[in-house]
Amino acid sequence: MTTLPPAPATDDGRGPVLFFDAECGLCNRCVRLLLWLDRRARLRFAPLQGPTAQAYLRMHGLPTDDFDSMVLVPDWTSRAQGGHLLRTDAVLAALREVGGVGRVLSGLRVLPTGWRDPFYRGVARCRYAIFGRWKPRPLSRPEWTTRFLP
């Protein structure tokens, strides 16, 4: 049985965690936008390629080598039970969580997933060609580093 890594010692583990493709330029830009919008510091992040996301994906029977989808775990304290969101559902839930303009943008959830996800998949297929591979660089605010799980 796969066990999930604990939340960081300085964190009570509550709140959502968004898994993202750490090599994707678009995904990293989205994460940085969410960091900037998230004034309450509710969201945490983990690369899909990292041990935290890989353990979660294995435990819930999700692909561990397909990084075309963002995955949101709405409550990290309940991660063993699953309940994750994929693709546009994950992005829109993350936007709703950060509030402000993010909550307004999350209103796109009124469109059926069957309409939203094909567009998401199309962008995911060509994201490296359009946005390139991410070249690691420092975060704008050093305190944001504490919001990332391995």
Tab-separated table of C-alpha atoms in Angstrom:
chain	number	residue	atom	x	y	z
A	1	MET	CA	0.000	0.000	0.000
A	2	THR	CA	1.292	3.441	-0.926
A	3	THR	CA	1.420	6.016	1.824
A	4	LEU	CA	1.316	9.722	1.246
A	5	PRO	CA	3.955	12.081	2.595
A	6	PRO	CA	2.793	14.164	5.531
A	7	ALA	CA	2.155	17.865	5.243
A	8	PRO	CA	5.121	20.064	6.145
A	9	ALA	CA	5.763	20.353	9.892
A	10	THR	CA	4.961	24.072	9.835
A	11	ASP	CA	1.585	23.478	8.231
A	12	ASP	CA	-1.576	21.938	9.656
A	13	GLY	CA	-2.204	20.274	6.269
A	14	ARG	CA	-5.594	21.861	5.674
A	15	GLY	CA	-6.660	23.368	2.420
A	16	PRO	CA	-6.225	22.530	-1.232
A	17	VAL	CA	-3.096	21.359	-3.037
A	18	LEU	CA	-2.699	21.852	-6.786
A	19	PHE	CA	-0.458	19.451	-8.717
A	20	PHE	CA	1.056	20.918	-11.885
A	21	ASP	CA	3.575	20.038	-14.598
A	22	ALA	CA	6.802	21.564	-13.277
A	23	GLU	CA	8.391	21.501	-16.738
A	24	CYS	CA	5.597	23.396	-18.506
A	25	GLY	CA	5.921	27.138	-19.075
A	26	LEU	CA	2.148	27.639	-19.092
A	27	CYS	CA	1.609	25.618	-15.903
A	28	ASN	CA	4.306	27.514	-14.031
A	29	ARG	CA	2.892	30.849	-15.157
A	30	CYS	CA	-0.548	29.755	-13.936
A	31	VAL	CA	0.915	28.771	-10.556
A	32	ARG	CA	2.643	32.135	-10.231
A	33	LEU	CA	-0.595	33.914	-11.117
A	34	LEU	CA	-2.448	31.897	-8.472
A	35	LEU	CA	0.253	32.745	-5.913
A	36	TRP	CA	-0.162	36.417	-6.697
A	37	LEU	CA	-3.986	36.275	-6.546
A	38	ASP	CA	-4.085	34.162	-3.371
A	39	ARG	CA	-3.857	36.895	-0.728
A	40	ARG	CA	-4.974	34.486	2.020
A	41	ALA	CA	-2.289	31.932	1.101
A	42	ARG	CA	-4.831	29.107	0.927
A	43	LEU	CA	-3.441	27.142	-2.013
A	44	ARG	CA	-0.374	24.969	-1.904
A	45	PHE	CA	1.361	23.434	-4.878
A	46	ALA	CA	3.330	20.319	-5.794
A	47	PRO	CA	4.928	19.277	-9.077
A	48	LEU	CA	3.296	16.268	-10.732
A	49	GLN	CA	6.793	14.852	-11.153
A	50	GLY	CA	7.577	15.107	-7.416
A	51	PRO	CA	7.169	12.494	-4.661
A	52	THR	CA	4.075	14.072	-3.083
A	53	ALA	CA	2.024	14.095	-6.287
A	54	GLN	CA	3.399	10.748	-7.477
A	55	ALA	CA	2.351	9.047	-4.231
A	56	TYR	CA	-1.130	10.576	-4.466
A	57	LEU	CA	-1.523	9.595	-8.123
A	58	ARG	CA	-0.455	5.994	-7.421
A	59	MET	CA	-2.773	5.706	-4.425
A	60	HIS	CA	-5.777	6.822	-6.465
A	61	GLY	CA	-5.004	4.925	-9.668
A	62	LEU	CA	-4.203	8.004	-11.724
A	63	PRO	CA	-1.483	8.017	-14.420
A	64	THR	CA	1.947	8.789	-12.971
A	65	ASP	CA	3.602	9.614	-16.294
A	66	ASP	CA	0.957	11.823	-17.924
A	67	PHE	CA	1.502	15.455	-16.965
A	68	ASP	CA	-1.159	16.974	-19.250
A	69	SER	CA	-3.584	17.679	-16.428
A	70	MET	CA	-3.592	19.840	-13.351
A	71	VAL	CA	-4.971	17.974	-10.344
A	72	LEU	CA	-6.517	19.693	-7.337
A	73	VAL	CA	-6.917	17.916	-4.021
A	74	PRO	CA	-9.507	20.142	-2.296
A	75	ASP	CA	-8.618	19.140	1.267
A	76	TRP	CA	-5.153	17.774	1.842
A	77	THR	CA	-6.132	16.384	5.266
A	78	SER	CA	-8.625	14.092	3.464
A	79	ARG	CA	-6.276	13.142	0.616
A	80	ALA	CA	-6.440	9.423	1.383
A	81	GLN	CA	-10.139	9.489	0.470
A	82	GLY	CA	-9.543	11.007	-2.963
A	83	GLY	CA	-12.039	13.552	-4.192
A	84	HIS	CA	-9.606	15.231	-6.586
A	85	LEU	CA	-10.524	17.443	-9.516
A	86	LEU	CA	-8.885	17.301	-12.943
A	87	ARG	CA	-8.226	19.719	-15.806
A	88	THR	CA	-10.642	22.672	-15.988
A	89	ASP	CA	-12.452	21.588	-12.822
A	90	ALA	CA	-9.116	21.799	-10.970
A	91	VAL	CA	-8.187	25.193	-12.406
A	92	LEU	CA	-11.610	26.713	-11.795
A	93	ALA	CA	-11.746	25.382	-8.218
A	94	ALA	CA	-8.275	26.852	-7.579
A	95	LEU	CA	-9.443	30.214	-8.943
A	96	ARG	CA	-12.545	30.091	-6.739
A	97	GLU	CA	-10.321	29.329	-3.733
A	98	VAL	CA	-8.097	32.386	-4.214
A	99	GLY	CA	-11.094	34.718	-4.316
A	100	GLY	CA	-11.256	38.203	-5.817
A	101	VAL	CA	-10.856	38.229	-9.574
A	102	GLY	CA	-10.210	34.470	-9.365
A	103	ARG	CA	-13.738	33.947	-8.051
A	104	VAL	CA	-15.091	35.925	-11.005
A	105	LEU	CA	-13.089	33.831	-13.485
A	106	SER	CA	-14.236	30.644	-11.773
A	107	GLY	CA	-17.729	31.506	-13.001
A	108	LEU	CA	-16.757	29.680	-16.195
A	109	ARG	CA	-17.708	26.508	-14.317
A	110	VAL	CA	-21.287	27.133	-15.506
A	111	LEU	CA	-20.112	25.762	-18.854
A	112	PRO	CA	-20.298	21.964	-18.921
A	113	THR	CA	-17.027	20.105	-18.396
A	114	GLY	CA	-17.610	18.400	-21.747
A	115	TRP	CA	-17.246	21.787	-23.417
A	116	ARG	CA	-14.349	23.058	-21.306
A	117	ASP	CA	-12.078	20.010	-21.205
A	118	PRO	CA	-11.626	19.523	-24.988
A	119	PHE	CA	-10.228	23.065	-25.158
A	120	TYR	CA	-7.985	22.292	-22.150
A	121	ARG	CA	-6.729	19.093	-23.792
A	122	GLY	CA	-5.997	20.962	-27.032
A	123	VAL	CA	-3.903	23.561	-25.231
A	124	ALA	CA	-2.194	20.805	-23.210
A	125	ARG	CA	-1.135	19.013	-26.395
A	126	CYS	CA	0.686	22.055	-27.788
A	127	ARG	CA	1.665	23.884	-24.574
A	128	TYR	CA	5.393	23.199	-24.934
A	129	ALA	CA	5.389	24.492	-28.517
A	130	ILE	CA	3.562	27.674	-27.505
A	131	PHE	CA	4.881	28.393	-24.003
A	132	GLY	CA	8.103	26.375	-23.983
A	133	ARG	CA	9.736	24.460	-21.186
A	134	TRP	CA	10.024	26.248	-17.873
A	135	LYS	CA	13.415	27.619	-16.954
A	136	PRO	CA	13.511	27.691	-13.138
A	137	ARG	CA	13.826	31.152	-11.638
A	138	PRO	CA	13.320	32.589	-8.171
A	139	LEU	CA	9.815	33.354	-6.986
A	140	SER	CA	8.838	37.017	-6.715
A	141	ARG	CA	8.331	36.649	-2.978
A	142	PRO	CA	10.604	34.378	-0.927
A	143	GLU	CA	7.745	33.495	1.463
A	144	TRP	CA	5.962	31.727	-1.405
A	145	THR	CA	8.513	28.903	-1.274
A	146	THR	CA	6.814	27.570	1.872
A	147	ARG	CA	3.659	26.921	-0.170
A	148	PHE	CA	5.311	24.210	-2.268
A	149	LEU	CA	5.374	20.531	-1.312
A	150	PRO	CA	8.113	18.303	-2.704
